[in-house]
mmCIF file of N, CA, C and O in Angstrom:
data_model
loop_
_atom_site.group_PDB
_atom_site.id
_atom_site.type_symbol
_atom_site.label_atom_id
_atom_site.label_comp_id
_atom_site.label_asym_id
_atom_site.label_seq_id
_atom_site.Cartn_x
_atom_site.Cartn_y
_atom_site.Cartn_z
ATOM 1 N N UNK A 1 -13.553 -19.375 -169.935
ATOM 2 C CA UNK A 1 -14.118 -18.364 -169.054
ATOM 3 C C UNK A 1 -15.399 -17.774 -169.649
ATOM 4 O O UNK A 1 -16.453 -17.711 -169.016
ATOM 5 N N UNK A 2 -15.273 -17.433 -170.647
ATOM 6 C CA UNK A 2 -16.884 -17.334 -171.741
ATOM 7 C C UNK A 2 -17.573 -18.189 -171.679
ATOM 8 O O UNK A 2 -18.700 -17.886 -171.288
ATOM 9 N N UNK A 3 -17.388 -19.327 -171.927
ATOM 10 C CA UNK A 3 -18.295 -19.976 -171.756
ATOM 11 C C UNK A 3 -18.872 -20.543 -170.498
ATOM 12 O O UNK A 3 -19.856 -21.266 -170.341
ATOM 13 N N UNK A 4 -18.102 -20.089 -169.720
ATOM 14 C CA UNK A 4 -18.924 -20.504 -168.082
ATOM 15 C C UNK A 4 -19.705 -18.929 -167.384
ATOM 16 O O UNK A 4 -20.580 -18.816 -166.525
ATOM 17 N N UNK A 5 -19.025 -17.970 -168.102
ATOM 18 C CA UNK A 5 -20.228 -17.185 -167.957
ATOM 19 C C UNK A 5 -21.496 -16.649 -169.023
ATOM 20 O O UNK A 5 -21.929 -15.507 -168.869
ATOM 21 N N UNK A 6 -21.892 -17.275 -169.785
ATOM 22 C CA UNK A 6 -22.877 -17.840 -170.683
ATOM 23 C C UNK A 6 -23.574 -18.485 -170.213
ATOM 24 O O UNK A 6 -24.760 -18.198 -170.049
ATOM 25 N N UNK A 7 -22.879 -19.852 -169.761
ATOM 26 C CA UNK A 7 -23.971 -21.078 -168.901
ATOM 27 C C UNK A 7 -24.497 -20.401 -167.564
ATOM 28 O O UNK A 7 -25.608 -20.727 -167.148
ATOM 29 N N UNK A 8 -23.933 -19.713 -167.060
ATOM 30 C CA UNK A 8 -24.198 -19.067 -166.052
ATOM 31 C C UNK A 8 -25.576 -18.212 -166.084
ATOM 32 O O UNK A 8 -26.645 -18.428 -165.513
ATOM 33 N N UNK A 9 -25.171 -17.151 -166.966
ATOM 34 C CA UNK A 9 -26.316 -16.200 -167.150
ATOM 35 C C UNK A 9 -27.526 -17.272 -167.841
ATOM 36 O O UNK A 9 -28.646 -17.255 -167.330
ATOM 37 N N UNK A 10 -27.297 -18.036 -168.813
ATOM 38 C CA UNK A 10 -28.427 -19.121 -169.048
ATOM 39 C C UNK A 10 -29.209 -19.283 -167.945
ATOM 40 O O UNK A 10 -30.295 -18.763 -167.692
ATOM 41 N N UNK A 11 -28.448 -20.181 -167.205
ATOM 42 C CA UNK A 11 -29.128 -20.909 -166.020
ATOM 43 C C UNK A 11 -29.727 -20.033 -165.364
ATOM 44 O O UNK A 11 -30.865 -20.387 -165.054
ATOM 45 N N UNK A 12 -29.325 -18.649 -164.888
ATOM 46 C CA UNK A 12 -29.757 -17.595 -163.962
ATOM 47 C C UNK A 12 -31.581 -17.100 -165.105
ATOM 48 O O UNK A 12 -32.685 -17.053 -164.563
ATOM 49 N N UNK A 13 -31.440 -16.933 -166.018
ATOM 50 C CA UNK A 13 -32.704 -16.604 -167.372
ATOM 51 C C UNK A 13 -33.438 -18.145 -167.123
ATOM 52 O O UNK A 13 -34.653 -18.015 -166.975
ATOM 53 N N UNK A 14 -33.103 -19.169 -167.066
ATOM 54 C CA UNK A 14 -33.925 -20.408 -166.859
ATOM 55 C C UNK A 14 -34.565 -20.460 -165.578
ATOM 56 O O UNK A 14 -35.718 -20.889 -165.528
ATOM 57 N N UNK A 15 -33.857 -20.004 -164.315
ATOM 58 C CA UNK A 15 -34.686 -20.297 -163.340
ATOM 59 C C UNK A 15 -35.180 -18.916 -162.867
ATOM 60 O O UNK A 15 -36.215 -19.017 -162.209
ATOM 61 N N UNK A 16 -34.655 -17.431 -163.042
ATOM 62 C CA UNK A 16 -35.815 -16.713 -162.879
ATOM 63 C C UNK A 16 -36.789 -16.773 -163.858
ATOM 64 O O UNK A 16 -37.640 -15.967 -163.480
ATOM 65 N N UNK A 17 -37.151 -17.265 -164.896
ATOM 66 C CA UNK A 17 -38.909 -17.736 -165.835
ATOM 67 C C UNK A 17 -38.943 -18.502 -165.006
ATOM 68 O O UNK A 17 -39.895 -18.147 -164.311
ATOM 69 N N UNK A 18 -38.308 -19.799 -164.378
ATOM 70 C CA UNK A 18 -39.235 -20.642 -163.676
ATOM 71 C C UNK A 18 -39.860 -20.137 -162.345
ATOM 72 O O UNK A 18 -40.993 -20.483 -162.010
ATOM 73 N N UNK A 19 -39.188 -19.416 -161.696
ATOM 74 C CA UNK A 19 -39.428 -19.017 -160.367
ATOM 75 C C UNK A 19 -40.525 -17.541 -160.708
ATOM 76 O O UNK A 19 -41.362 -17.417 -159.813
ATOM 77 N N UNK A 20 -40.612 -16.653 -161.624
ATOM 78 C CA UNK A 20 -41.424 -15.894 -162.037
ATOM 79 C C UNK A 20 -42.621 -16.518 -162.562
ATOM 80 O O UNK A 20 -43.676 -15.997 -162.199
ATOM 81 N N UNK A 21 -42.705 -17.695 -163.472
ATOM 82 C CA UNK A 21 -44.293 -18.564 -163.646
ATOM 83 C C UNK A 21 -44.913 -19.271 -161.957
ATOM 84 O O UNK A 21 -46.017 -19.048 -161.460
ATOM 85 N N UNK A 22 -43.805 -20.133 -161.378
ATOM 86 C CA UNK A 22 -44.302 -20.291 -160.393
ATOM 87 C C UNK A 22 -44.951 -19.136 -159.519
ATOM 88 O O UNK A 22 -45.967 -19.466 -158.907
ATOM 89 N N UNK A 23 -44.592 -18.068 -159.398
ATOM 90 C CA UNK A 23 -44.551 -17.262 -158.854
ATOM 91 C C UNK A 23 -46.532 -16.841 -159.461
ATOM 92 O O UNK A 23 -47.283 -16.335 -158.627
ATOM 93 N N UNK A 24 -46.858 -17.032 -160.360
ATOM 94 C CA UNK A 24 -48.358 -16.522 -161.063
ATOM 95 C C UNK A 24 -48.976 -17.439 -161.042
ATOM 96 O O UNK A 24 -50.195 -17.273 -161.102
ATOM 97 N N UNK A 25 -48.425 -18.871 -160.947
ATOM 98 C CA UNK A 25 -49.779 -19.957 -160.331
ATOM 99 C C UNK A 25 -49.970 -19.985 -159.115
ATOM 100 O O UNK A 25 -51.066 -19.852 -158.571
ATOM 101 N N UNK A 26 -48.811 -20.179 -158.521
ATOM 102 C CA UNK A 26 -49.441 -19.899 -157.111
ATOM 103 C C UNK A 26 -50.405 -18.769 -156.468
ATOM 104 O O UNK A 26 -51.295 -18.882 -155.624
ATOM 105 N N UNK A 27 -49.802 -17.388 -157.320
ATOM 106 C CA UNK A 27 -50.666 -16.294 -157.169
ATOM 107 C C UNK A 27 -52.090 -16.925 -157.284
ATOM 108 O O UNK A 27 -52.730 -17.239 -156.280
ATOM 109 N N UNK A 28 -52.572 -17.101 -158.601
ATOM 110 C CA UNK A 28 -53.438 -17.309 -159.028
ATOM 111 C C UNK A 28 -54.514 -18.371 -158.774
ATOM 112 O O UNK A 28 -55.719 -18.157 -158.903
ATOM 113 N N UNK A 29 -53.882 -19.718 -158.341
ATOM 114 C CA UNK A 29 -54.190 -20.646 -157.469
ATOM 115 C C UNK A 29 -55.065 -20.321 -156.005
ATOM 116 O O UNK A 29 -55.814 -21.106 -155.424
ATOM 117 N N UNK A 30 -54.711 -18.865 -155.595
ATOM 118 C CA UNK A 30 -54.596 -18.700 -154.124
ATOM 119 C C UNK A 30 -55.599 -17.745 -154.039
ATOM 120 O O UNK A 30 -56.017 -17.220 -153.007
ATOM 121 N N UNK A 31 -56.082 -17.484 -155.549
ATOM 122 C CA UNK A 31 -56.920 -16.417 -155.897
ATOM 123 C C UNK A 31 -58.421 -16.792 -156.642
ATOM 124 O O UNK A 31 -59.269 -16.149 -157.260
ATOM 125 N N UNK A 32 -58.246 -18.165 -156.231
ATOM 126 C CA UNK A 32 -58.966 -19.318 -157.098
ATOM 127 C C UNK A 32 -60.472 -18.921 -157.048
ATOM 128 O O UNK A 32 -60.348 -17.864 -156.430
ATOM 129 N N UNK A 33 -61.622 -19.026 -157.244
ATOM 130 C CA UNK A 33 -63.093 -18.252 -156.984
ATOM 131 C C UNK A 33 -63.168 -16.736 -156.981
ATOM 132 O O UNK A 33 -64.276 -16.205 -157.059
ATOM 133 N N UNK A 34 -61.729 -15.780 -156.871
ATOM 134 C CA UNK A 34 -62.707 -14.790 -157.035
ATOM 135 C C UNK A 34 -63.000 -13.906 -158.384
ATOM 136 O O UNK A 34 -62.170 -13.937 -159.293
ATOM 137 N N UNK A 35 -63.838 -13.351 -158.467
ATOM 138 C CA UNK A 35 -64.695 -12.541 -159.615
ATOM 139 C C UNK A 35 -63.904 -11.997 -160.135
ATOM 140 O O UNK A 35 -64.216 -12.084 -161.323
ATOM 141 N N UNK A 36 -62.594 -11.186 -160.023
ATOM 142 C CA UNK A 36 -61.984 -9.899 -160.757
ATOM 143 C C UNK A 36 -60.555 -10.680 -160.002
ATOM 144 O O UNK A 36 -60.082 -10.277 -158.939
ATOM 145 N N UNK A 37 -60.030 -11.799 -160.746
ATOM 146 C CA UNK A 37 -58.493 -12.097 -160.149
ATOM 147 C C UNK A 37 -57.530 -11.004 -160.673
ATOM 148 O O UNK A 37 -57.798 -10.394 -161.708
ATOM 149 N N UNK A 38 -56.324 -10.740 -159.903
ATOM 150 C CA UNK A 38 -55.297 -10.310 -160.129
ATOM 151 C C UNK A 38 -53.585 -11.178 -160.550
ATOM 152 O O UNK A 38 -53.291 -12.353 -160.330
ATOM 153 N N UNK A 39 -53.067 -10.527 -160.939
ATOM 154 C CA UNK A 39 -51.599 -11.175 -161.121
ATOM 155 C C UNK A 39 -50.686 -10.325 -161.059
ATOM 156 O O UNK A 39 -50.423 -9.181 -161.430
ATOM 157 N N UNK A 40 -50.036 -11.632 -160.189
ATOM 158 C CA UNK A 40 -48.251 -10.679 -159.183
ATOM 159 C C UNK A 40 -47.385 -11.879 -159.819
ATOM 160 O O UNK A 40 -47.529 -13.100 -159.867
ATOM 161 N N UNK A 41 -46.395 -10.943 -160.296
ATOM 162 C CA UNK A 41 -44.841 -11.486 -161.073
ATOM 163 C C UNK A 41 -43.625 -11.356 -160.217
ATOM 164 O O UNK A 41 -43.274 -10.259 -159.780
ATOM 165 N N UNK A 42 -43.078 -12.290 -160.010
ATOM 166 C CA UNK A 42 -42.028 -11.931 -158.590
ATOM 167 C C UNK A 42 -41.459 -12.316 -157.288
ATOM 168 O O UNK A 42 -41.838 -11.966 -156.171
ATOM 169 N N UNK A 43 -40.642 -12.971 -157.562
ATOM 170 C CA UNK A 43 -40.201 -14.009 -156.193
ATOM 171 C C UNK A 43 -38.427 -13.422 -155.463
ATOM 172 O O UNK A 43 -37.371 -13.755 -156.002
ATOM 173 N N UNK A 44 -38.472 -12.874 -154.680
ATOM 174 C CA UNK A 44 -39.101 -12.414 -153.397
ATOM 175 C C UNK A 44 -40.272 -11.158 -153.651
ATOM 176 O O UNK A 44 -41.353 -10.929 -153.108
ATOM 177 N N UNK A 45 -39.527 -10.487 -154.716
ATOM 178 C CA UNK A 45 -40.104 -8.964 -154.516
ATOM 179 C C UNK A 45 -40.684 -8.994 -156.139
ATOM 180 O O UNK A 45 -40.089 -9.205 -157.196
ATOM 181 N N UNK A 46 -42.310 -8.646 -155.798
ATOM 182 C CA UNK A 46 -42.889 -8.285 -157.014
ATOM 183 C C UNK A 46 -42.616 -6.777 -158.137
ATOM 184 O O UNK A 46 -42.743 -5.552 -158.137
ATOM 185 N N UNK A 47 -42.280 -7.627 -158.783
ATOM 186 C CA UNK A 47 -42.154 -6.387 -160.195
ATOM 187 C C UNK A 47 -42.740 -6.174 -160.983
ATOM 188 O O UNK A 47 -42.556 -5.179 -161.684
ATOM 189 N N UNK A 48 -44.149 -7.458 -161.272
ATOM 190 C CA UNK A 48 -45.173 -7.051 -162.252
ATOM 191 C C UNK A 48 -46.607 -6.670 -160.900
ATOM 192 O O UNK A 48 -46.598 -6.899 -159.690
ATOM 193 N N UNK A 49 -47.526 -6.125 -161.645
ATOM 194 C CA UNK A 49 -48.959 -6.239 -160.904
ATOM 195 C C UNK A 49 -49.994 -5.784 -161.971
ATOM 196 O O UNK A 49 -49.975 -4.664 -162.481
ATOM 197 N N UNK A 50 -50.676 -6.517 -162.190
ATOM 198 C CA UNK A 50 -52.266 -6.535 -162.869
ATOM 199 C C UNK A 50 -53.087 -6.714 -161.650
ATOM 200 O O UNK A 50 -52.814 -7.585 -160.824
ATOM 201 N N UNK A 51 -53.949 -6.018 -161.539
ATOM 202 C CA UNK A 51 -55.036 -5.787 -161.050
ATOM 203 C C UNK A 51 -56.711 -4.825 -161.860
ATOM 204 O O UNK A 51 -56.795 -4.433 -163.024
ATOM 205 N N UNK A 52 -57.634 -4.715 -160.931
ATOM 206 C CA UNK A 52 -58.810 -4.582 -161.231
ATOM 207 C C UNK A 52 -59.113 -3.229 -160.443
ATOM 208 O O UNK A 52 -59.060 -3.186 -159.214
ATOM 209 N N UNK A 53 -59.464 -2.024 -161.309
ATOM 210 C CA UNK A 53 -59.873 -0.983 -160.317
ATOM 211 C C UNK A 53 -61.250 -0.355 -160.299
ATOM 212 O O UNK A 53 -61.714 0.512 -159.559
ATOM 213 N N UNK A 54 -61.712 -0.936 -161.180
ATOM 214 C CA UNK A 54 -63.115 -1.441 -161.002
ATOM 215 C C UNK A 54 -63.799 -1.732 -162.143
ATOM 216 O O UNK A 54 -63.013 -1.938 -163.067
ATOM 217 N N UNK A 55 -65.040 -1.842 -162.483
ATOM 218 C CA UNK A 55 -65.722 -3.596 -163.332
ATOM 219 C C UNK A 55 -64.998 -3.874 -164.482
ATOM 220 O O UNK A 55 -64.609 -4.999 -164.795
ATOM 221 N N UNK A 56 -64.754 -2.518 -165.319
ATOM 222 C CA UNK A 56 -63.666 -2.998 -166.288
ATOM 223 C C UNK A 56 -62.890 -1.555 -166.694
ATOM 224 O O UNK A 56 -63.070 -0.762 -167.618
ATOM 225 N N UNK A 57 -62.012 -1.589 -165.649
ATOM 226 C CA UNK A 57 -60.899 -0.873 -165.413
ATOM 227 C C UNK A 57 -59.812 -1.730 -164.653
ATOM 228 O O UNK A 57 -59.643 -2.119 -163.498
ATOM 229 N N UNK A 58 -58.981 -1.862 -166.186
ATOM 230 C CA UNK A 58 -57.741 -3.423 -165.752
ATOM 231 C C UNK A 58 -56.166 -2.053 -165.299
ATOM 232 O O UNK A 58 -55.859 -1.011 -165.879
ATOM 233 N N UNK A 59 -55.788 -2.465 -164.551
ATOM 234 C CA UNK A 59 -54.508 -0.972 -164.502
ATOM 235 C C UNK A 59 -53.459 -2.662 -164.336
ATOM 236 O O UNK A 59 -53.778 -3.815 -164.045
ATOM 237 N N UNK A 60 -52.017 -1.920 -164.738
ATOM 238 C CA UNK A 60 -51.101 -2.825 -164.831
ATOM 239 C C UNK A 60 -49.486 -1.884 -164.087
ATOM 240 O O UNK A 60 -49.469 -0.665 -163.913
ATOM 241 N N UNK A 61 -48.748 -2.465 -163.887
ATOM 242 C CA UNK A 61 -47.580 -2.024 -163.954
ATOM 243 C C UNK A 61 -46.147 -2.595 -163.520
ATOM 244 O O UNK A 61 -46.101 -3.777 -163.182
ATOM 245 N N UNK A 62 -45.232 -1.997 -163.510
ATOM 246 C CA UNK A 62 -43.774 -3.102 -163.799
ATOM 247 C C UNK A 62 -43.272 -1.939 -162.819
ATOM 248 O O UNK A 62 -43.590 -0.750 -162.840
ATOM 249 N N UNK A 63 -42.030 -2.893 -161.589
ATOM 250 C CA UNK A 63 -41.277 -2.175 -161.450
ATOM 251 C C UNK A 63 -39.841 -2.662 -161.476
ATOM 252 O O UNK A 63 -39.433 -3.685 -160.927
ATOM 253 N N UNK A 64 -39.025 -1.674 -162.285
ATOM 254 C CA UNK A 64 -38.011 -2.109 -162.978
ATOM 255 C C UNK A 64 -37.469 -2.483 -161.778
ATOM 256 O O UNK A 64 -37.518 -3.711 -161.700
ATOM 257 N N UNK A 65 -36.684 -1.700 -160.239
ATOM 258 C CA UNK A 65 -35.854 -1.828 -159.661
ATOM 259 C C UNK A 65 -36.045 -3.142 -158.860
ATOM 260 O O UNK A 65 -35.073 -3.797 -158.483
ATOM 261 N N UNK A 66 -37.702 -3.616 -158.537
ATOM 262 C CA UNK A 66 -37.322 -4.898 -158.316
ATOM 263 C C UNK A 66 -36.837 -5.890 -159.177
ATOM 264 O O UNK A 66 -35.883 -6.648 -158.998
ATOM 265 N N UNK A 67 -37.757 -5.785 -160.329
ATOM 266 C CA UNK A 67 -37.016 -6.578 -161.231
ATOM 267 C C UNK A 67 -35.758 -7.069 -161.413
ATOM 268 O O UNK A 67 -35.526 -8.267 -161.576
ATOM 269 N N UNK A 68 -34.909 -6.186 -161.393
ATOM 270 C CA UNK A 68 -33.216 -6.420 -161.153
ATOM 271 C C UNK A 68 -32.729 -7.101 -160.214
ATOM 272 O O UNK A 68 -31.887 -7.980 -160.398
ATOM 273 N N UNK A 69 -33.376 -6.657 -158.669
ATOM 274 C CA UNK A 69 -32.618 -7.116 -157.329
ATOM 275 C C UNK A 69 -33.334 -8.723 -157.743
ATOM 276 O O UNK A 69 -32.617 -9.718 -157.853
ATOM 277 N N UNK A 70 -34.474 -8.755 -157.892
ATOM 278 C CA UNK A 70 -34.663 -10.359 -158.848
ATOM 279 C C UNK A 70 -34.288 -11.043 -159.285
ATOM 280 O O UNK A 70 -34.375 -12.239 -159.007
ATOM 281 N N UNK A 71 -33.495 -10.344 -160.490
ATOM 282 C CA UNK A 71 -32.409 -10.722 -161.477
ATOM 283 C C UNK A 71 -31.171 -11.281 -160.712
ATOM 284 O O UNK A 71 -30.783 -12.446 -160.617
ATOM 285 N N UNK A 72 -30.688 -10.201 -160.224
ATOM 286 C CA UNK A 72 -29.723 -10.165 -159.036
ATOM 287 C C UNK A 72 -29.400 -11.719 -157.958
ATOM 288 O O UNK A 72 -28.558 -12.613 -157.868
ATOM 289 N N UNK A 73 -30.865 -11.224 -157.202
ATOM 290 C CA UNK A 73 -30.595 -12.238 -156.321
ATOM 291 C C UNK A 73 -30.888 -14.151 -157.062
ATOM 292 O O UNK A 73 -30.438 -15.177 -156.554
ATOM 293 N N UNK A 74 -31.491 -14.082 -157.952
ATOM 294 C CA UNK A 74 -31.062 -15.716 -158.882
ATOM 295 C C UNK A 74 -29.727 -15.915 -159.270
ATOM 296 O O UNK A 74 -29.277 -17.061 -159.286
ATOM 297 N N UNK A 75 -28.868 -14.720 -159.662
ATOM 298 C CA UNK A 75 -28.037 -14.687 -160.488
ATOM 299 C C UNK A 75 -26.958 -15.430 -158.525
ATOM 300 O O UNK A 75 -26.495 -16.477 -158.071
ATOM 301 N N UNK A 76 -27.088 -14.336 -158.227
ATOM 302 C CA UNK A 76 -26.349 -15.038 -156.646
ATOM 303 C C UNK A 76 -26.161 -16.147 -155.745
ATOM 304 O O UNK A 76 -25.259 -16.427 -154.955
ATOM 305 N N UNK A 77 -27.581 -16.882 -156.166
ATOM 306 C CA UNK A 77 -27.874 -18.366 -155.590
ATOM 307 C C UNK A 77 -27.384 -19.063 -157.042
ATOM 308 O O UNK A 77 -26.605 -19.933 -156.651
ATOM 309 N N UNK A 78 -27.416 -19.124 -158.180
ATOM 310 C CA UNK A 78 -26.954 -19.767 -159.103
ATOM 311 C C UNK A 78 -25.342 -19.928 -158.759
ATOM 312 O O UNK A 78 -24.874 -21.067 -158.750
ATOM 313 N N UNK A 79 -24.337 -18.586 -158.424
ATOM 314 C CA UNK A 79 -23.232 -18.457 -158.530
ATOM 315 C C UNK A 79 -22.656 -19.524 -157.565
ATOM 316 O O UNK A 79 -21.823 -20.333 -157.974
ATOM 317 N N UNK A 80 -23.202 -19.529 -155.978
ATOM 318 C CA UNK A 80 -22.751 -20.077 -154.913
ATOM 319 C C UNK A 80 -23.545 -21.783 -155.138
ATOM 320 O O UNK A 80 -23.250 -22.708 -154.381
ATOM 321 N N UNK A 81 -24.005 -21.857 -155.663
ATOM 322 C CA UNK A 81 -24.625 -23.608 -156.280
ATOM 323 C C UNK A 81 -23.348 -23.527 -157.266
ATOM 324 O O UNK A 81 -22.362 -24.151 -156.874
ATOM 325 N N UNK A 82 -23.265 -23.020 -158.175
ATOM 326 C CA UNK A 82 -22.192 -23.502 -158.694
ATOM 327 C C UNK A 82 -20.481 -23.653 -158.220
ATOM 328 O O UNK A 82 -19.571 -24.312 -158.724
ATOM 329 N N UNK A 83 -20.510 -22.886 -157.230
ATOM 330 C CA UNK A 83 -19.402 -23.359 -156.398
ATOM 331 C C UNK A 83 -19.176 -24.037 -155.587
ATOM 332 O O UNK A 83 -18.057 -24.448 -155.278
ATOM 333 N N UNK A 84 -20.204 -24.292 -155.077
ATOM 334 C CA UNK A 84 -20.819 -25.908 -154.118
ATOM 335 C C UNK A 84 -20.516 -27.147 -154.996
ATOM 336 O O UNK A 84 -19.997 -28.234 -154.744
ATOM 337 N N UNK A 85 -20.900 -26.728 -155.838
ATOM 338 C CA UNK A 85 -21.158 -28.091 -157.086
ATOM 339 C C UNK A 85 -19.553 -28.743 -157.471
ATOM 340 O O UNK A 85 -19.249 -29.931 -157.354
ATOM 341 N N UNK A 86 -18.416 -27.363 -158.075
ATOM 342 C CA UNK A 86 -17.341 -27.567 -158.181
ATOM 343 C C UNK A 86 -16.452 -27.953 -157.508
ATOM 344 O O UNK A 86 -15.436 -28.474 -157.967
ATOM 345 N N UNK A 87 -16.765 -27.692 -155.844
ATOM 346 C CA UNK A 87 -15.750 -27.842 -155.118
ATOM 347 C C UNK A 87 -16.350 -29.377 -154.729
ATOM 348 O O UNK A 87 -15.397 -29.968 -154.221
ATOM 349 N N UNK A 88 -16.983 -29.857 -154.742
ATOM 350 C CA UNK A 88 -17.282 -31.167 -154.259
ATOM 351 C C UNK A 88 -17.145 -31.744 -155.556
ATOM 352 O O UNK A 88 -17.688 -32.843 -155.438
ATOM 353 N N UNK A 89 -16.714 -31.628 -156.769
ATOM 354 C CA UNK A 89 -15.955 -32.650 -157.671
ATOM 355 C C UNK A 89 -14.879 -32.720 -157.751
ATOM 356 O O UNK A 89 -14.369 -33.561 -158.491
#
């Protein structure tokens, strides 16, 4: 039972970094040519933001509570994939 909730929380830490990097190329990709780019951390709901408030005034900030429902909602699609997965072996 430990150890399947270990692999669990693993997997849930492996694919929110993946889904949080994807989440800043695409930003960034989409932001491609302009002068003063920004960066958004956050798939559905952003929890980081760097931006530009003017020529060199960089402002930043985090918000924890998305962060979590973030956390949250990977941790939820991991759980129900893994019960998909089990019951069809």
């Amino acid at each position: 039972m430990l150890n399947k909730s270990i692999s669990l929380l693993f997997k849930t830490g492996i694919i929110f970094s993946i889904v949080s990097f994807l989440s800043v190329m695409l930003h960034l990709l989409l932001r491609k040519g302009v002068e003063q780019p920004t960066a958004n951390i956050g798939f559905p709901l952003k929890f980081y933001e760097q931006f530009w408030a003017g020529e060199n005034d960089l402002h930043w900030g985090w918000n924890i509570k998305h962060f979590l429902i973030d956390g949250i909602l990977i941790l939820i699609v991991v759980l129900i994939f893994d019960q998909f997965k089990s019951k069809k072996l």
